[in-house]
Amino acid sequence: MKISIIAVGKLKEKYLKQGIEEYLKRLRSYANVQIVEVADEKASEYLSEPETAEVKRKEGERILSKISPDSYVITLEIGGKQLSSEQFAAKLDKLATYGTSKISFIIGGSLGISDDVQKRSDLALSFSKLTFPHQLMRMVLLEQIYRIFRIMRGEPYHK
């Protein structure tokens, strides 16, 4: 299985880089996982609704350009469907069973994702009703992907 995590913005914090590297290392025996960073739009703290939409549109174009046409797309969204780790593992296992070999996870910028990216999404997924920093979500997502592979293989970890 080939998994891409397409994320807006560059990761700056050393502790997050270290955690992400650790999970990428653990995942090597399960899947080909890559992180693709797309540039974020420079934006002031206070934007009008049209300015916010324009930032999301530009970031969305960058995201869409990185998605393979045959990829199953999972967007991380506050309003998405919430799954347990076991349900998430069953979903990915089912995708793999029916021939889906490419999965793209999308982590938007601080303003969220564009309507066009949402339309391309096959599954909108929420990890919580809480808002997390989008850079932290990379590590949380990688940990969950690692947990899912352990669950799918019946290996201890997820309890």
GROMACS .gro file of N, CA and C in nm, residues 12-129:
model
  354
   12LYS      N    1   0.819   2.298   1.135
   12LYS     CA    2   0.932   2.371   1.192
   12LYS      C    3   0.979   2.316   1.326
   13GLU      N    4   0.889   2.265   1.406
   13GLU     CA    5   0.922   2.224   1.541
   13GLU      C    6   1.004   2.095   1.542
   14LYS      N    7   1.117   2.099   1.612
   14LYS     CA    8   1.209   1.985   1.615
   14LYS      C    9   1.143   1.861   1.677
   15TYR      N   10   1.068   1.880   1.785
   15TYR     CA   11   1.007   1.765   1.852
   15TYR      C   12   0.905   1.696   1.763
   16LEU      N   13   0.833   1.772   1.680
   16LEU     CA   14   0.739   1.710   1.587
   16LEU      C   15   0.813   1.635   1.476
   17LYS      N   16   0.920   1.695   1.426
   17LYS     CA   17   1.000   1.628   1.323
   17LYS      C   18   1.053   1.494   1.375
   18GLN      N   19   1.100   1.492   1.499
   18GLN     CA   20   1.153   1.369   1.559
   18GLN      C   21   1.043   1.263   1.573
   19GLY      N   22   0.928   1.304   1.621
   19GLY     CA   23   0.817   1.210   1.636
   19GLY      C   24   0.771   1.155   1.502
   20ILE      N   25   0.762   1.240   1.404
   20ILE     CA   26   0.721   1.198   1.270
   20ILE      C   27   0.822   1.100   1.211
   21GLU      N   28   0.950   1.130   1.225
   21GLU     CA   29   1.054   1.039   1.175
   21GLU      C   30   1.045   0.902   1.242
   22GLU      N   31   1.015   0.900   1.372
   22GLU     CA   32   1.001   0.774   1.444
   22GLU      C   33   0.887   0.690   1.386
   23TYR      N   34   0.770   0.752   1.362
   23TYR     CA   35   0.657   0.677   1.307
   23TYR      C   36   0.681   0.637   1.162
   24LEU      N   37   0.748   0.721   1.085
   24LEU     CA   38   0.780   0.683   0.947
   24LEU      C   39   0.872   0.560   0.947
   25LYS      N   40   0.967   0.557   1.040
   25LYS     CA   41   1.058   0.443   1.052
   25LYS      C   42   0.980   0.317   1.089
   26ARG      N   43   0.888   0.328   1.184
   26ARG     CA   44   0.808   0.212   1.226
   26ARG      C   45   0.719   0.162   1.112
   27LEU      N   46   0.673   0.253   1.029
   27LEU     CA   47   0.579   0.216   0.923
   27LEU      C   48   0.645   0.152   0.802
   28ARG      N   49   0.777   0.161   0.789
   28ARG     CA   50   0.846   0.108   0.671
   28ARG      C   51   0.816  -0.039   0.644
   29SER      N   52   0.797  -0.117   0.747
   29SER     CA   53   0.770  -0.260   0.726
   29SER      C   54   0.624  -0.289   0.688
   30TYR      N   55   0.539  -0.188   0.693
   30TYR     CA   56   0.397  -0.206   0.663
   30TYR      C   57   0.354  -0.144   0.530
   31ALA      N   58   0.407  -0.028   0.499
   31ALA     CA   59   0.360   0.045   0.381
   31ALA      C   60   0.464   0.148   0.339
   32ASN      N   61   0.450   0.193   0.216
   32ASN     CA   62   0.531   0.303   0.164
   32ASN      C   63   0.457   0.432   0.201
   33VAL      N   64   0.510   0.505   0.297
   33VAL     CA   65   0.445   0.627   0.345
   33VAL      C   66   0.534   0.746   0.315
   34GLN      N   67   0.474   0.846   0.252
   34GLN     CA   68   0.550   0.968   0.223
   34GLN      C   69   0.469   1.090   0.267
   35ILE      N   70   0.541   1.193   0.306
   35ILE     CA   71   0.477   1.319   0.340
   35ILE      C   72   0.512   1.419   0.231
   36VAL      N   73   0.408   1.482   0.177
   36VAL     CA   74   0.424   1.582   0.072
   36VAL      C   75   0.378   1.715   0.129
   37GLU      N   76   0.468   1.810   0.134
   37GLU     CA   77   0.432   1.943   0.184
   37GLU      C   78   0.401   2.035   0.067
   38VAL      N   79   0.293   2.110   0.080
   38VAL     CA   80   0.263   2.215  -0.018
   38VAL      C   81   0.269   2.348   0.055
   39ALA      N   82   0.307   2.451  -0.018
   39ALA     CA   83   0.324   2.583   0.042
   39ALA      C   84   0.192   2.637   0.095
   40ASP      N   85   0.202   2.702   0.210
   40ASP     CA   86   0.084   2.770   0.262
   40ASP      C   87   0.082   2.913   0.208
   41GLU      N   88  -0.035   2.969   0.205
   41GLU     CA   89  -0.053   3.107   0.161
   41GLU      C   90  -0.024   3.202   0.277
   42LYS      N   91   0.049   3.306   0.249
   42LYS     CA   92   0.070   3.408   0.350
   42LYS      C   93  -0.062   3.482   0.371
   43ALA      N   94  -0.101   3.493   0.495
   43ALA     CA   95  -0.230   3.557   0.525
   43ALA      C   96  -0.221   3.628   0.659
   44SER      N   97  -0.288   3.741   0.667
   44SER     CA   98  -0.292   3.813   0.794
   44SER      C   99  -0.383   3.739   0.892
   45GLU      N  100  -0.378   3.778   1.015
   45GLU     CA  101  -0.456   3.710   1.118
   45GLU      C  102  -0.606   3.735   1.101
   46TYR      N  103  -0.640   3.851   1.049
   46TYR     CA  104  -0.781   3.887   1.033
   46TYR      C  105  -0.815   3.898   0.885
   47LEU      N  106  -0.889   3.800   0.836
   47LEU     CA  107  -0.926   3.796   0.695
   47LEU      C  108  -1.076   3.806   0.679
   48SER      N  109  -1.119   3.868   0.572
   48SER     CA  110  -1.261   3.869   0.539
   48SER      C  111  -1.297   3.731   0.486
   49GLU      N  112  -1.425   3.705   0.474
   49GLU     CA  113  -1.469   3.576   0.421
   49GLU      C  114  -1.417   3.551   0.279
   50PRO      N  115  -1.423   3.650   0.188
   50PRO     CA  116  -1.366   3.628   0.054
   50PRO      C  117  -1.215   3.604   0.056
   51GLU      N  118  -1.143   3.673   0.145
   51GLU     CA  119  -0.998   3.652   0.155
   51GLU      C  120  -0.968   3.512   0.206
   52THR      N  121  -1.045   3.466   0.304
   52THR     CA  122  -1.028   3.330   0.356
   52THR      C  123  -1.053   3.227   0.246
   53ALA      N  124  -1.160   3.246   0.170
   53ALA     CA  125  -1.192   3.154   0.060
   53ALA      C  126  -1.080   3.152  -0.044
   54GLU      N  127  -1.021   3.267  -0.071
   54GLU     CA  128  -0.912   3.275  -0.170
   54GLU      C  129  -0.787   3.201  -0.121
   55VAL      N  130  -0.754   3.216   0.007
   55VAL     CA  131  -0.640   3.143   0.063
   55VAL      C  132  -0.664   2.993   0.052
   56LYS      N  133  -0.783   2.949   0.092
   56LYS     CA  134  -0.815   2.805   0.085
   56LYS      C  135  -0.815   2.756  -0.059
   57ARG      N  136  -0.863   2.839  -0.152
   57ARG     CA  137  -0.865   2.799  -0.294
   57ARG      C  138  -0.723   2.777  -0.346
   58LYS      N  139  -0.632   2.871  -0.317
   58LYS     CA  140  -0.494   2.859  -0.364
   58LYS      C  141  -0.424   2.738  -0.302
   59GLU      N  142  -0.442   2.719  -0.171
   59GLU     CA  143  -0.382   2.601  -0.107
   59GLU      C  144  -0.445   2.474  -0.162
   60GLY      N  145  -0.575   2.479  -0.190
   60GLY     CA  146  -0.646   2.364  -0.246
   60GLY      C  147  -0.593   2.325  -0.382
   61GLU      N  148  -0.562   2.422  -0.466
   61GLU     CA  149  -0.504   2.392  -0.598
   61GLU      C  150  -0.372   2.318  -0.582
   62ARG      N  151  -0.292   2.361  -0.486
   62ARG     CA  152  -0.162   2.296  -0.462
   62ARG      C  153  -0.183   2.152  -0.413
   63ILE      N  154  -0.280   2.134  -0.325
   63ILE     CA  155  -0.310   2.000  -0.274
   63ILE      C  156  -0.357   1.910  -0.388
   64LEU      N  157  -0.452   1.957  -0.466
   64LEU     CA  158  -0.509   1.875  -0.575
   64LEU      C  159  -0.403   1.836  -0.677
   65SER      N  160  -0.304   1.921  -0.698
   65SER     CA  161  -0.198   1.889  -0.796
   65SER      C  162  -0.110   1.773  -0.749
   66LYS      N  163  -0.115   1.741  -0.621
   66LYS     CA  164  -0.031   1.634  -0.565
   66LYS      C  165  -0.106   1.501  -0.548
   67ILE      N  166  -0.235   1.500  -0.576
   67ILE     CA  167  -0.314   1.378  -0.558
   67ILE      C  168  -0.312   1.297  -0.686
   68SER      N  169  -0.275   1.172  -0.676
   68SER     CA  170  -0.278   1.080  -0.789
   68SER      C  171  -0.424   1.055  -0.829
   69PRO      N  172  -0.453   1.051  -0.960
   69PRO     CA  173  -0.593   1.030  -1.003
   69PRO      C  174  -0.657   0.902  -0.949
   70ASP      N  175  -0.575   0.798  -0.925
   70ASP     CA  176  -0.629   0.671  -0.879
   70ASP      C  177  -0.619   0.653  -0.727
   71SER      N  178  -0.599   0.763  -0.657
   71SER     CA  179  -0.584   0.757  -0.512
   71SER      C  180  -0.719   0.773  -0.443
   72TYR      N  181  -0.738   0.696  -0.336
   72TYR     CA  182  -0.852   0.713  -0.247
   72TYR      C  183  -0.814   0.827  -0.153
   73VAL      N  184  -0.898   0.930  -0.145
   73VAL     CA  185  -0.864   1.052  -0.072
   73VAL      C  186  -0.942   1.060   0.059
   74ILE      N  187  -0.866   1.079   0.168
   74ILE     CA  188  -0.925   1.097   0.300
   74ILE      C  189  -0.882   1.234   0.351
   75THR      N  190  -0.980   1.323   0.367
   75THR     CA  191  -0.952   1.455   0.421
   75THR      C  192  -0.975   1.455   0.571
   76LEU      N  193  -0.888   1.525   0.642
   76LEU     CA  194  -0.906   1.540   0.786
   76LEU      C  195  -0.983   1.670   0.809
   77GLU      N  196  -1.103   1.656   0.865
   77GLU     CA  197  -1.192   1.771   0.882
   77GLU      C  198  -1.263   1.759   1.017
   78ILE      N  199  -1.280   1.871   1.083
   78ILE     CA  200  -1.349   1.872   1.212
   78ILE      C  201  -1.489   1.813   1.198
   79GLY      N  202  -1.556   1.842   1.088
   79GLY     CA  203  -1.693   1.794   1.067
   79GLY      C  204  -1.701   1.657   1.002
   80GLY      N  205  -1.588   1.588   0.989
   80GLY     CA  206  -1.588   1.457   0.925
   80GLY      C  207  -1.640   1.348   1.016
   81LYS      N  208  -1.641   1.227   0.962
   81LYS     CA  209  -1.689   1.110   1.035
   81LYS      C  210  -1.585   1.068   1.138
   82GLN      N  211  -1.631   1.036   1.258
   82GLN     CA  212  -1.541   0.987   1.361
   82GLN      C  213  -1.546   0.834   1.365
   83LEU      N  214  -1.428   0.773   1.365
   83LEU     CA  215  -1.417   0.628   1.370
   83LEU      C  216  -1.327   0.589   1.487
   84SER      N  217  -1.352   0.472   1.542
   84SER     CA  218  -1.258   0.417   1.640
   84SER      C  219  -1.136   0.367   1.561
   85SER      N  220  -1.028   0.338   1.631
   85SER     CA  221  -0.910   0.284   1.563
   85SER      C  222  -0.943   0.152   1.494
   86GLU      N  223  -1.026   0.070   1.558
   86GLU     CA  224  -1.064  -0.059   1.498
   86GLU      C  225  -1.150  -0.038   1.372
   87GLN      N  226  -1.240   0.058   1.376
   87GLN     CA  227  -1.322   0.088   1.258
   87GLN      C  228  -1.237   0.144   1.144
   88PHE      N  229  -1.141   0.228   1.180
   88PHE     CA  230  -1.050   0.285   1.081
   88PHE      C  231  -0.965   0.174   1.018
   89ALA      N  232  -0.918   0.082   1.101
   89ALA     CA  233  -0.840  -0.032   1.050
   89ALA      C  234  -0.925  -0.117   0.956
   90ALA      N  235  -1.050  -0.142   0.991
   90ALA     CA  236  -1.139  -0.221   0.906
   90ALA      C  237  -1.162  -0.151   0.772
   91LYS      N  238  -1.175  -0.018   0.774
   91LYS     CA  239  -1.195   0.059   0.653
   91LYS      C  240  -1.074   0.046   0.560
   92LEU      N  241  -0.954   0.064   0.613
   92LEU     CA  242  -0.834   0.053   0.530
   92LEU      C  243  -0.811  -0.090   0.483
   93ASP      N  244  -0.843  -0.187   0.567
   93ASP     CA  245  -0.830  -0.327   0.529
   93ASP      C  246  -0.925  -0.359   0.413
   94LYS      N  247  -1.047  -0.307   0.420
   94LYS     CA  248  -1.145  -0.328   0.313
   94LYS      C  249  -1.098  -0.263   0.183
   95LEU      N  250  -1.044  -0.142   0.192
   95LEU     CA  251  -0.991  -0.075   0.073
   95LEU      C  252  -0.882  -0.159   0.008
   96ALA      N  253  -0.790  -0.209   0.090
   96ALA     CA  254  -0.680  -0.291   0.038
   96ALA      C  255  -0.732  -0.420  -0.024
   97THR      N  256  -0.831  -0.482   0.041
   97THR     CA  257  -0.888  -0.608  -0.009
   97THR      C  258  -0.950  -0.590  -0.147
   98TYR      N  259  -1.012  -0.475  -0.169
   98TYR     CA  260  -1.079  -0.450  -0.297
   98TYR      C  261  -0.992  -0.374  -0.396
   99GLY      N  262  -0.861  -0.376  -0.375
   99GLY     CA  263  -0.768  -0.328  -0.477
   99GLY      C  264  -0.724  -0.183  -0.469
  100THR      N  265  -0.759  -0.113  -0.364
  100THR     CA  266  -0.712   0.024  -0.350
  100THR      C  267  -0.571   0.020  -0.295
  101SER      N  268  -0.474   0.060  -0.377
  101SER     CA  269  -0.335   0.053  -0.332
  101SER      C  270  -0.276   0.189  -0.299
  102LYS      N  271  -0.348   0.296  -0.336
  102LYS     CA  272  -0.299   0.431  -0.307
  102LYS      C  273  -0.402   0.507  -0.223
  103ILE      N  274  -0.355   0.560  -0.113
  103ILE     CA  275  -0.440   0.640  -0.025
  103ILE      C  276  -0.370   0.773   0.000
  104SER      N  277  -0.444   0.881  -0.015
  104SER     CA  278  -0.391   1.014   0.014
  104SER      C  279  -0.470   1.075   0.129
  105PHE      N  280  -0.399   1.108   0.236
  105PHE     CA  281  -0.458   1.181   0.348
  105PHE      C  282  -0.428   1.328   0.328
  106ILE      N  283  -0.526   1.413   0.351
  106ILE     CA  284  -0.510   1.555   0.331
  106ILE      C  285  -0.522   1.629   0.464
  107ILE      N  286  -0.420   1.707   0.497
  107ILE     CA  287  -0.422   1.794   0.613
  107ILE      C  288  -0.413   1.937   0.561
  108GLY      N  289  -0.520   2.011   0.574
  108GLY     CA  290  -0.525   2.148   0.524
  108GLY      C  291  -0.445   2.243   0.609
  109GLY      N  292  -0.447   2.368   0.568
  109GLY     CA  293  -0.379   2.473   0.642
  109GLY      C  294  -0.460   2.518   0.762
  110SER      N  295  -0.418   2.625   0.822
  110SER     CA  296  -0.482   2.673   0.944
  110SER      C  297  -0.626   2.721   0.921
  111LEU      N  298  -0.662   2.748   0.796
  111LEU     CA  299  -0.798   2.793   0.766
  111LEU      C  300  -0.888   2.680   0.719
  112GLY      N  301  -0.830   2.560   0.706
  112GLY     CA  302  -0.908   2.445   0.660
  112GLY      C  303  -0.879   2.412   0.516
  113ILE      N  304  -0.971   2.339   0.452
  113ILE     CA  305  -0.950   2.298   0.314
  113ILE      C  306  -1.057   2.358   0.224
  114SER      N  307  -1.024   2.367   0.097
  114SER     CA  308  -1.115   2.430   0.001
  114SER      C  309  -1.231   2.338  -0.034
  115ASP      N  310  -1.335   2.398  -0.090
  115ASP     CA  311  -1.450   2.321  -0.137
  115ASP      C  312  -1.409   2.219  -0.242
  116ASP      N  313  -1.315   2.256  -0.331
  116ASP     CA  314  -1.271   2.164  -0.436
  116ASP      C  315  -1.201   2.041  -0.379
  117VAL      N  316  -1.124   2.060  -0.274
  117VAL     CA  317  -1.058   1.945  -0.209
  117VAL      C  318  -1.164   1.859  -0.141
  118GLN      N  319  -1.262   1.922  -0.076
  118GLN     CA  320  -1.370   1.846  -0.013
  118GLN      C  321  -1.446   1.764  -0.117
  119LYS      N  322  -1.468   1.819  -0.236
  119LYS     CA  323  -1.538   1.746  -0.342
  119LYS      C  324  -1.457   1.626  -0.391
  120ARG      N  325  -1.324   1.637  -0.389
  120ARG     CA  326  -1.237   1.527  -0.433
  120ARG      C  327  -1.227   1.417  -0.328
  121SER      N  328  -1.263   1.450  -0.205
  121SER     CA  329  -1.250   1.357  -0.093
  121SER      C  330  -1.346   1.239  -0.105
  122ASP      N  331  -1.294   1.120  -0.077
  122ASP     CA  332  -1.378   1.000  -0.071
  122ASP      C  333  -1.430   0.977   0.071
  123LEU      N  334  -1.357   1.029   0.169
  123LEU     CA  335  -1.397   1.015   0.309
  123LEU      C  336  -1.347   1.137   0.386
  124ALA      N  337  -1.438   1.207   0.451
  124ALA     CA  338  -1.401   1.314   0.542
  124ALA      C  339  -1.393   1.252   0.681
  125LEU      N  340  -1.276   1.261   0.743
  125LEU     CA  341  -1.250   1.195   0.870
  125LEU      C  342  -1.217   1.299   0.976
  126SER      N  343  -1.273   1.280   1.094
  126SER     CA  344  -1.244   1.367   1.207
  126SER      C  345  -1.184   1.284   1.319
  127PHE      N  346  -1.076   1.333   1.377
  127PHE     CA  347  -1.016   1.266   1.491
  127PHE      C  348  -1.078   1.313   1.621
  128SER      N  349  -1.148   1.427   1.616
  128SER     CA  350  -1.206   1.483   1.737
  128SER      C  351  -1.286   1.606   1.698
  129LYS      N  352  -1.374   1.648   1.787
  129LYS     CA  353  -1.441   1.776   1.767
  129LYS      C  354  -1.350   1.891   1.810
   0.00000   0.00000   0.00000
